[in-house]
């Protein structure tokens, strides 16, 4: 295999794009990017053929955004993508690439309120990322004007073909000025796509990249610097803000997993744990509930999670840093499967920072630093979810039946008070129930000392060995199952101090 040593610095990009790329944590262009970006910057039409996860979005996104004139308020580029999810995903990536240049991107897809889209269109986006049907709809209504478009991108062209969008795509392409650049991306090249290329592209260059190139595709990786005692509150706030569909929380030990799943349950999340000491039947039933969505948060040790094929996991939280970069890759491999995106959040205590460096070296990817959210941010985002819910009820449901009561209330109170009360009633406020977790000592990087050294340094301990009774001021709220630790986690380190967790 030919190794490409092209760097982003070699591509002659503007400083604002270089800044965005480095913020995004891209160190080197992926092969499809290294080959596509220079061609596309010259104005050549490009057909890019590569698997999912090879970085096709930035391959067209970088040259496309370089060509945007931010002072010009017209739509200058259009990206067509097969589904709403992909349109959103692409527009988010383009937003990041164009962040410092301040280019404006707008996703447009079916199912979203068309009036709201028209209002957004009035804000003069430079780039539109749309699904074929809805885009055509706007073109016909003349709410999207394509006369100034200089770049057209067809993303996941074969997928659009499979979904029966080929005619829509032809209509869209016939509405774009001929004086333009066309970029087409596809994992495969079936004949109808080839024909589109022949008909609508000008002597395109073909860039073909084989196999998967990225170690951890589709996963955005973050680390949060936090202290051992603050981790749990940080976790619950993140759960409130990110509201993951399916989340896995990784803990280092069996005891940790038991304590975390109980603590999460106390705070009102549906959580269950799996680890090596549970029976096969128990583990299977927990997993089944997780897959069916009856459990929001699965808490697991590395061993229990190994080899699990769980699809649809959107968020992985490394409550404790993994033992080594390989387990890290395993853990976050639970998410972002099958072309889906995922996010991985790793909690690191100040002493564990070299573990982050170590992981970055292994995965060849930068982890982004995320600030621990505040209580206010958690409440704010819960409120936003309520507001979204209210919006969708107003749009979707017949409320006639409730309107008289509403009128009565409005005669008695002013509208703001009524709405505020309704929002408060519907919003899940962060729980402040006290929970207790046994402290884990920090992990020390084992990189310099492959082999045995790690374990013994793990056992190094700071703090005192208080007896378990000493923290129990609030007896009726402490767990009734403390003694589970005796049988369950013989291998755990003993003697760490107990701490109270509260808001
Ligand atoms: P594709 O469209 O080929 O499926 P994406 O463009 O969605 O792939 O990229 C997959 C993931 O890889 C995204 O999370 C993206 O941010 C990331 N990525 C893209 N290019 C790079 C790069 N040069 N270095 C590191 N990560 C990258
Ligand atoms: Mg893509």
Coordinates of C-alpha atoms and ligand atoms in Angstrom, one line a residue:
X1 CA 0.0 0.0 0.0
X2 CA 1.2 3.4 -0.9
X3 CA 1.6 5.6 2.2
X4 CA 0.5 9.2 1.6
X5 CA 2.4 11.8 3.6
X6 CA 0.4 14.8 2.5
X7 CA -0.4 17.1 5.3
X8 CA -3.2 19.6 5.6
X9 CA -0.5 22.3 5.5
X10 CA 0.5 21.1 2.1
X11 CA -2.9 21.7 0.6
X12 CA -2.7 25.5 0.5
X13 CA -5.8 26.1 2.6
X14 CA -6.8 29.4 4.1
X15 CA -6.0 30.1 7.7
X16 CA -9.6 30.1 8.9
X17 CA -10.1 26.6 7.5
X18 CA -6.8 25.4 8.9
X19 CA -8.0 26.6 12.3
X20 CA -11.3 24.8 12.0
X21 CA -9.6 21.6 10.9
X22 CA -7.2 21.7 13.8
X23 CA -10.1 22.4 16.2
X24 CA -11.8 19.3 14.8
X25 CA -8.8 17.3 15.8
X26 CA -7.9 16.2 12.3
X27 CA -4.2 15.6 12.2
X28 CA -3.7 14.4 8.7
X29 CA -6.0 14.2 5.7
X30 CA -7.5 10.8 5.1
X31 CA -6.6 9.2 1.7
X32 CA -9.8 10.3 0.0
X33 CA -9.3 13.8 1.4
X34 CA -5.6 13.9 0.3
X35 CA -6.6 13.1 -3.2
X36 CA -9.9 14.9 -3.6
X37 CA -9.1 18.3 -2.0
X38 CA -6.3 19.4 -4.4
X39 CA -8.4 18.4 -7.5
X40 CA -11.6 20.0 -6.2
X41 CA -9.7 23.2 -5.3
X42 CA -8.5 23.4 -8.9
X43 CA -12.2 23.3 -10.0
X44 CA -12.1 19.8 -11.4
X45 CA -15.2 17.7 -11.2
X46 CA -14.5 14.7 -9.0
X47 CA -16.1 11.3 -8.5
X48 CA -15.1 9.9 -5.1
X49 CA -15.6 6.3 -4.4
X50 CA -14.9 5.1 -0.9
X51 CA -16.5 3.3 2.0
X52 CA -18.3 4.8 4.9
X53 CA -16.1 6.3 7.5
X54 CA -13.3 7.3 5.2
X55 CA -13.9 11.1 5.6
X56 CA -15.8 11.9 2.5
X57 CA -17.6 14.9 4.0
X58 CA -14.5 16.9 4.6
X59 CA -13.2 15.7 1.2
X60 CA -15.8 17.8 -0.5
X61 CA -16.5 20.1 2.5
X62 CA -13.1 21.7 2.6
X63 CA -12.8 22.7 -1.0
X64 CA -16.5 23.7 -1.1
X65 CA -16.1 26.0 1.9
X66 CA -12.9 27.5 0.5
X67 CA -14.9 28.6 -2.5
X68 CA -17.7 30.3 -0.5
X69 CA -17.7 34.0 -0.6
X70 CA -19.2 34.9 2.8
X71 CA -20.0 38.5 1.7
X72 CA -22.3 37.1 -1.0
X73 CA -25.7 36.4 0.4
X74 CA -26.8 33.9 -2.3
X75 CA -26.9 30.1 -2.0
X76 CA -23.5 29.1 -3.5
X77 CA -23.4 25.4 -2.9
X78 CA -25.9 22.6 -2.6
X79 CA -25.2 19.2 -1.1
X80 CA -27.8 16.5 -1.8
X81 CA -27.9 13.6 0.7
X82 CA -30.3 10.6 0.9
X83 CA -31.8 10.9 4.3
X84 CA -32.6 13.5 7.0
X85 CA -30.0 12.0 9.3
X86 CA -27.3 12.2 6.7
X87 CA -28.3 15.8 5.8
X88 CA -28.1 16.8 9.4
X89 CA -24.8 15.0 9.9
X90 CA -23.2 16.6 6.8
X91 CA -24.5 20.0 7.7
X92 CA -23.0 19.7 11.2
X93 CA -19.6 18.8 9.7
X94 CA -19.8 21.6 7.2
X95 CA -20.7 24.0 10.0
X96 CA -17.6 22.9 11.9
X97 CA -15.3 23.3 8.8
X98 CA -16.8 26.7 8.1
X99 CA -17.0 27.9 11.6
X100 CA -14.0 30.3 11.5
X101 CA -14.8 31.5 8.1
X102 CA -18.4 32.1 9.2
X103 CA -20.1 30.4 6.3
X104 CA -23.7 29.6 6.9
X105 CA -25.1 26.1 6.4
X106 CA -28.7 25.1 6.4
X107 CA -30.0 21.5 6.4
X108 CA -33.4 21.1 4.6
X109 CA -35.3 17.8 4.8
X110 CA -38.7 16.3 4.6
X111 CA -40.7 16.0 7.8
X112 CA -39.6 19.4 9.0
X113 CA -42.1 22.2 9.0
X114 CA -41.8 23.9 5.7
X115 CA -42.7 27.4 7.0
X116 CA -39.9 27.2 9.5
X117 CA -37.6 26.2 6.7
X118 CA -38.7 29.2 4.7
X119 CA -37.9 31.5 7.7
X120 CA -34.4 29.9 7.9
X121 CA -33.9 30.3 4.2
X122 CA -34.5 34.1 4.7
X123 CA -31.3 34.2 6.8
X124 CA -29.3 33.7 3.6
X125 CA -27.4 30.5 4.0
X126 CA -24.4 30.0 1.7
X127 CA -24.7 26.3 1.6
X128 CA -27.8 24.1 1.6
X129 CA -27.7 20.4 2.5
X130 CA -30.9 18.8 1.5
X131 CA -32.8 15.6 0.8
X132 CA -33.9 15.3 -2.8
X133 CA -37.6 15.5 -2.4
X134 CA -37.7 18.5 -0.1
X135 CA -35.0 20.3 -2.1
X136 CA -37.1 19.9 -5.2
X137 CA -40.1 21.1 -3.4
X138 CA -38.3 24.4 -2.5
X139 CA -37.0 24.8 -6.0
X140 CA -40.5 24.5 -7.4
X141 CA -41.9 27.0 -4.8
X142 CA -39.0 29.3 -5.7
X143 CA -38.0 29.5 -2.0
X144 CA -34.6 28.1 -3.0
X145 CA -32.8 29.9 -5.8
X146 CA -30.0 28.1 -7.5
X147 CA -28.9 30.7 -10.0
X148 CA -25.7 31.5 -8.0
X149 CA -24.7 28.0 -7.2
X150 CA -21.2 27.2 -8.2
X151 CA -20.7 23.8 -6.4
X152 CA -23.0 20.8 -6.4
X153 CA -22.4 17.8 -4.3
X154 CA -24.1 14.4 -4.6
X155 CA -23.4 12.5 -1.4
X156 CA -24.1 8.8 -1.0
X157 CA -25.2 8.7 -4.6
X158 CA -25.8 4.9 -4.7
X159 CA -28.0 5.2 -1.6
X160 CA -30.1 7.9 -3.3
X161 CA -30.5 5.6 -6.3
X162 CA -31.6 2.7 -4.0
X163 CA -34.2 5.0 -2.5
X164 CA -35.6 5.9 -5.8
X165 CA -34.4 9.5 -6.0
X166 CA -32.7 9.3 -9.3
X167 CA -35.3 11.4 -11.2
X168 CA -35.4 14.0 -8.4
X169 CA -31.7 14.3 -8.7
X170 CA -31.8 14.8 -12.4
X171 CA -34.4 17.5 -12.0
X172 CA -32.3 19.2 -9.3
X173 CA -29.2 19.1 -11.5
X174 CA -31.0 20.5 -14.5
X175 CA -31.9 23.5 -12.3
X176 CA -28.3 24.4 -11.4
X177 CA -26.3 26.7 -13.7
X178 CA -24.1 24.6 -16.1
X179 CA -21.1 26.8 -15.2
X180 CA -20.5 24.9 -12.0
X181 CA -18.4 22.2 -10.3
X182 CA -20.0 18.9 -9.5
X183 CA -18.6 16.4 -7.0
X184 CA -20.2 13.0 -6.6
X185 CA -19.5 10.6 -3.8
X186 CA -20.6 7.0 -3.6
X187 CA -19.5 3.7 -2.0
X188 CA -20.3 1.8 -5.2
X189 CA -20.7 2.8 -8.8
X190 CA -23.8 1.2 -10.3
X191 CA -24.7 2.0 -13.9
X192 CA -27.4 4.6 -13.3
X193 CA -25.0 6.6 -11.2
X194 CA -22.3 6.3 -14.0
X195 CA -24.9 7.7 -16.4
X196 CA -25.7 10.6 -14.1
X197 CA -22.0 11.4 -14.0
X198 CA -21.7 11.2 -17.8
X199 CA -24.7 13.4 -18.3
X200 CA -24.1 16.0 -15.7
X201 CA -20.4 16.2 -15.0
X202 CA -17.5 17.6 -17.0
X203 CA -14.6 15.2 -17.6
X204 CA -14.6 14.1 -14.0
X205 CA -11.5 12.6 -12.3
X206 CA -12.2 9.4 -10.4
X207 CA -10.7 9.0 -7.0
X208 CA -11.0 5.6 -5.5
X209 CA -10.0 4.5 -2.1
X210 CA -10.3 1.0 -0.9
X211 CA -11.2 -0.4 2.5
X212 CA -11.7 1.3 5.8
X213 CA -9.0 3.9 6.7
X214 CA -10.0 5.3 10.0
X215 CA -9.5 3.4 13.2
X216 CA -12.6 4.8 14.9
X217 CA -15.0 6.1 12.3
X218 CA -18.0 8.2 13.0
X219 CA -17.2 8.7 16.7
X220 CA -16.5 12.1 18.2
X221 CA -14.2 11.6 21.1
X222 CA -14.1 13.9 24.1
X223 CA -12.3 14.0 27.4
X224 CA -13.5 15.8 30.5
X225 CA -11.0 16.8 33.1
X226 CA -12.7 16.3 36.5
X227 CA -12.1 15.1 40.0
X228 CA -13.0 11.7 41.2
X229 CA -15.6 13.0 43.6
X230 CA -17.3 15.1 40.9
X231 CA -17.5 12.4 38.2
X232 CA -21.0 11.3 39.1
X233 CA -22.6 14.7 39.0
X234 CA -20.9 15.4 35.7
X235 CA -22.2 12.1 34.4
X236 CA -25.8 12.9 35.3
X237 CA -25.6 16.4 33.9
X238 CA -24.2 15.0 30.6
X239 CA -27.0 12.5 30.5
X240 CA -29.5 15.3 31.0
X241 CA -28.0 17.5 28.3
X242 CA -27.1 14.9 25.7
X243 CA -30.2 12.7 26.4
X244 CA -28.7 9.7 24.7
X245 CA -30.9 7.2 23.1
X246 CA -28.8 4.3 24.2
X247 CA -25.8 4.9 26.5
X248 CA -23.1 2.7 28.0
X249 CA -21.2 3.8 31.0
X250 CA -17.9 1.9 31.6
X251 CA -16.6 1.4 35.1
X252 CA -13.3 -0.1 36.1
X253 CA -14.5 -2.7 38.6
X254 CA -17.5 -4.9 39.4
X255 CA -18.1 -2.9 42.5
X256 CA -18.0 0.3 40.5
X257 CA -20.6 -1.1 38.1
X258 CA -22.9 -2.1 40.9
X259 CA -22.6 1.2 42.7
X260 CA -23.0 3.2 39.5
X261 CA -26.1 1.5 38.3
X262 CA -27.7 1.8 41.8
X263 CA -26.8 5.5 42.0
X264 CA -28.2 6.2 38.6
X265 CA -31.4 4.4 39.5
X266 CA -31.6 6.6 42.7
X267 CA -31.3 9.7 40.6
X268 CA -34.2 8.6 38.3
X269 CA -32.5 7.0 35.3
X270 CA -33.3 3.5 34.2
X271 CA -29.9 1.8 34.5
X272 CA -28.6 -1.7 35.0
X273 CA -25.2 -3.1 35.2
X274 CA -23.4 -6.1 33.7
X275 CA -20.2 -7.7 34.9
X276 CA -18.5 -11.0 35.2
X277 CA -20.0 -12.0 38.5
X278 CA -23.6 -12.0 37.3
X279 CA -25.1 -15.1 35.9
X280 CA -25.3 -15.6 32.2
X281 CA -29.1 -15.5 32.4
X282 CA -29.0 -12.2 34.3
X283 CA -26.6 -10.7 31.8
X284 CA -28.6 -11.8 28.8
X285 CA -31.9 -10.4 30.2
X286 CA -30.2 -7.1 31.0
X287 CA -28.8 -6.9 27.5
X288 CA -32.1 -7.8 26.0
X289 CA -33.8 -5.0 27.9
X290 CA -31.1 -2.6 26.8
X291 CA -31.5 -3.5 23.1
X292 CA -35.3 -3.1 23.4
X293 CA -34.8 0.3 24.9
X294 CA -36.3 -0.6 28.3
X295 CA -33.0 0.5 29.9
X296 CA -31.5 3.8 29.0
X297 CA -28.1 3.3 30.5
X298 CA -26.1 0.1 30.6
X299 CA -23.2 0.1 33.0
X300 CA -20.5 -2.4 32.2
X301 CA -17.0 -3.5 33.0
X302 CA -14.6 -4.1 30.1
X303 CA -14.8 -7.8 30.4
X304 CA -18.6 -8.0 30.4
X305 CA -18.8 -5.7 27.3
X306 CA -16.2 -7.5 25.2
X307 CA -17.6 -8.7 21.9
X308 CA -21.1 -7.5 22.6
X309 CA -22.8 -6.6 19.4
X310 CA -25.1 -3.9 20.3
X311 CA -26.1 -1.5 17.6
X312 CA -27.6 1.9 18.0
X313 CA -25.5 2.9 21.0
X314 CA -25.2 6.7 20.7
X315 CA -23.0 7.6 23.7
X316 CA -20.2 5.9 25.5
X317 CA -19.2 7.3 28.9
X318 CA -15.8 6.2 30.2
X319 CA -16.6 6.9 33.9
X320 CA -13.2 5.5 34.6
X321 CA -10.4 5.7 32.1
X322 CA -9.6 2.4 30.5
X323 CA -6.6 0.3 31.5
X324 CA -5.0 0.7 28.1
X325 CA -5.6 2.2 24.6
X326 CA -6.8 -1.2 23.3
X327 CA -9.6 -1.4 25.8
X328 CA -10.4 2.2 24.9
X329 CA -10.8 1.3 21.3
X330 CA -13.0 -1.7 22.3
X331 CA -15.2 0.4 24.5
X332 CA -15.9 3.1 22.0
X333 CA -16.3 0.6 19.3
X334 CA -19.7 -0.1 20.9
X335 CA -20.9 3.1 19.3
X336 CA -20.9 4.6 15.8
X337 CA -21.6 1.2 14.3
X338 CA -23.1 0.7 10.9
X339 CA -22.4 4.1 9.7
X340 CA -24.1 5.7 12.6
X341 CA -22.4 8.5 14.5
X342 CA -21.6 8.2 18.1
X343 CA -19.9 10.2 20.9
X344 CA -17.5 9.0 23.5
X345 CA -16.8 10.9 26.7
X346 CA -13.9 10.0 28.8
X347 CA -13.6 11.3 32.4
X348 CA -10.0 11.9 33.4
X349 CA -8.7 13.0 36.7
X350 CA -5.8 15.4 36.6
X351 CA -3.3 12.6 37.3
X352 CA -4.6 10.6 34.4
X353 CA -3.8 13.1 31.7
X354 CA -1.0 11.1 30.1
X355 CA -3.6 8.3 29.5
X356 CA -5.3 10.7 27.1
X357 CA -2.1 11.3 25.2
X358 CA -1.4 7.6 25.1
X359 CA -4.8 6.9 23.6
X360 CA -4.5 9.7 21.1
X361 CA -1.2 8.2 19.9
X362 CA -2.7 4.8 19.5
X363 CA -5.9 5.9 17.7
X364 CA -4.1 8.6 15.7
X365 CA -7.0 10.9 16.6
X366 CA -7.2 13.9 18.8
X367 CA -9.7 13.8 21.6
X368 CA -11.6 17.1 22.1
X369 CA -11.6 18.7 25.4
X370 CA -15.1 19.2 26.8
X371 CA -16.0 21.3 29.7
X372 CA -18.0 19.7 32.5
X373 CA -21.5 21.1 32.2
X374 CA -23.0 23.1 35.1
X375 CA -26.3 22.4 36.8
X376 CA -27.8 25.4 35.1
X377 CA -26.8 24.1 31.7
X378 CA -28.5 20.7 32.5
X379 CA -31.7 22.4 33.6
X380 CA -31.7 24.7 30.6
X381 CA -31.4 21.8 28.2
X382 CA -34.1 19.9 29.9
X383 CA -36.3 22.9 29.5
X384 CA -35.4 23.1 25.8
X385 CA -36.6 19.5 25.4
X386 CA -39.9 20.4 27.0
X387 CA -40.2 23.3 24.6
X388 CA -39.5 21.1 21.7
X389 CA -42.2 18.7 22.9
X390 CA -44.7 21.5 23.3
X391 CA -43.9 22.7 19.8
X392 CA -44.5 19.3 18.3
X393 CA -47.7 18.8 20.1
X394 CA -49.0 22.2 18.9
X395 CA -48.0 21.2 15.3
X396 CA -49.3 17.7 15.4
X397 CA -52.3 17.4 17.6
X398 CA -55.8 18.7 17.7
X399 CA -56.0 20.7 20.9
X400 CA -59.6 21.9 20.7
X401 CA -60.5 19.7 23.7
X402 CA -58.1 21.6 25.9
X403 CA -58.7 25.1 24.7
X404 CA -61.6 26.0 27.0
X405 CA -59.6 25.1 30.1
X406 CA -56.7 27.1 28.6
X407 CA -59.0 30.1 28.2
X408 CA -60.2 29.8 31.8
X409 CA -56.6 29.7 33.1
X410 CA -55.7 32.7 31.0
X411 CA -58.6 34.7 32.4
X412 CA -57.2 34.0 35.9
X413 CA -53.4 34.3 35.2
X414 CA -51.2 36.0 32.7
X415 CA -50.0 33.9 29.8
X416 CA -46.4 33.9 30.8
X417 CA -47.2 32.5 34.2
X418 CA -49.3 29.7 32.7
X419 CA -46.8 28.7 30.2
X420 CA -43.9 28.8 32.7
X421 CA -45.9 26.6 35.1
X422 CA -46.6 24.1 32.3
X423 CA -43.0 24.0 31.3
X424 CA -42.0 23.5 34.9
X425 CA -44.5 20.7 35.3
X426 CA -43.2 18.9 32.2
X427 CA -39.5 19.4 32.8
X428 CA -37.5 16.8 34.6
X429 CA -35.4 18.7 37.1
X430 CA -32.1 17.3 38.0
X431 CA -32.4 15.0 41.1
X432 CA -30.2 15.8 44.1
X433 CA -30.7 12.5 45.9
X434 CA -27.6 11.6 47.7
X435 CA -25.6 8.7 46.4
X436 CA -22.4 7.1 47.5
X437 CA -19.6 5.7 45.4
X438 CA -16.5 4.1 46.6
X439 CA -13.5 6.1 45.4
X440 CA -11.2 4.5 42.8
X441 CA -7.5 5.5 42.8
X442 CA -6.3 7.1 39.6
X443 CA -5.0 4.9 36.8
X444 CA -1.4 5.4 36.0
X445 CA -0.3 5.2 32.4
X446 CA 1.4 1.8 31.8
X447 CA 2.9 2.9 28.5
X448 CA 6.5 3.2 29.8
X449 CA 6.3 0.0 31.6
X450 CA 4.7 -2.6 29.5
X451 CA 3.8 -5.8 31.3
X452 CA 3.5 -6.1 35.1
X453 CA 4.1 -2.6 36.4
X454 CA 0.5 -1.3 36.0
X455 CA -1.2 -3.4 38.6
X456 CA 1.0 -2.5 41.5
X457 CA 0.8 1.2 40.7
X458 CA -2.9 1.0 40.5
X459 CA -2.9 -0.2 44.0
X460 CA -1.1 2.9 45.1
X461 CA -3.6 4.8 47.1
X462 CA -4.0 8.3 48.3
X463 CA -6.3 9.4 51.1
X464 CA -7.2 7.5 54.2
X465 CA -8.8 4.2 54.8
X466 CA -11.9 5.3 56.6
X467 CA -14.3 2.6 57.6
X468 CA -17.4 2.2 55.6
X469 CA -19.6 3.4 58.4
X470 CA -18.2 6.8 58.7
X471 CA -20.0 8.6 55.9
X472 CA -23.4 7.3 56.6
X473 CA -25.1 10.3 58.1
X474 CA -28.2 9.6 56.1
X475 CA -28.9 6.0 56.8
X476 CA -32.2 5.5 55.2
X477 CA -30.9 6.8 51.9
X478 CA -27.8 4.7 51.8
X479 CA -27.9 1.5 49.9
X480 CA -29.4 -1.6 51.5
X481 CA -27.1 -3.8 49.6
X482 CA -23.6 -2.7 50.7
X483 CA -22.6 -6.3 51.6
X484 CA -23.0 -7.3 47.9
X485 CA -19.4 -6.1 47.5
X486 CA -18.1 -8.9 49.7
X487 CA -19.0 -11.7 47.3
X488 CA -19.2 -9.7 44.2
X489 CA -15.9 -8.0 43.8
X490 CA -13.2 -9.9 45.5
X491 CA -10.7 -8.7 43.0
X492 CA -11.3 -5.1 43.7
X493 CA -8.9 -2.9 45.5
X494 CA -9.8 -2.7 49.1
X495 CA -9.7 0.1 51.5
X496 CA -10.5 3.1 49.3
X497 CA -12.3 5.8 51.2
X498 CA -16.0 6.3 50.9
X499 CA -17.3 9.6 49.9
X500 CA -20.7 11.1 49.7
X501 CA -21.9 12.3 46.3
X502 CA -24.4 15.0 46.3
X503 CA -25.2 18.0 44.1
Ligands
LIG1 P1 -17.9 9.2 5.2 O1 -18.7 10.3 4.7 O2 -16.8 8.7 4.3 O3 -18.7 8.0 5.8 P2 -17.3 11.1 7.3 O4 -17.0 12.2 6.5 O5 -18.7 11.0 7.9 O6 -17.1 9.7 6.5 O7 -16.2 10.9 8.4 C1 -16.2 9.9 9.4 C2 -15.6 10.4 10.7 O8 -14.2 10.7 10.6 C3 -16.2 11.7 11.1 O9 -16.4 11.7 12.5 C4 -15.2 12.8 10.8 O10 -15.2 13.9 11.6 C5 -13.9 12.0 11.0 N1 -12.8 12.4 10.1 C6 -12.9 12.8 8.8 N2 -11.7 13.2 8.3 C7 -10.8 13.0 9.3 C8 -9.4 13.2 9.4 N3 -8.7 13.7 8.4 N4 -8.9 12.9 10.6 C9 -9.6 12.5 11.7 N5 -10.9 12.3 11.6 C10 -11.6 12.5 10.5
LIG2 MG1 -20.7 10.5 4.2

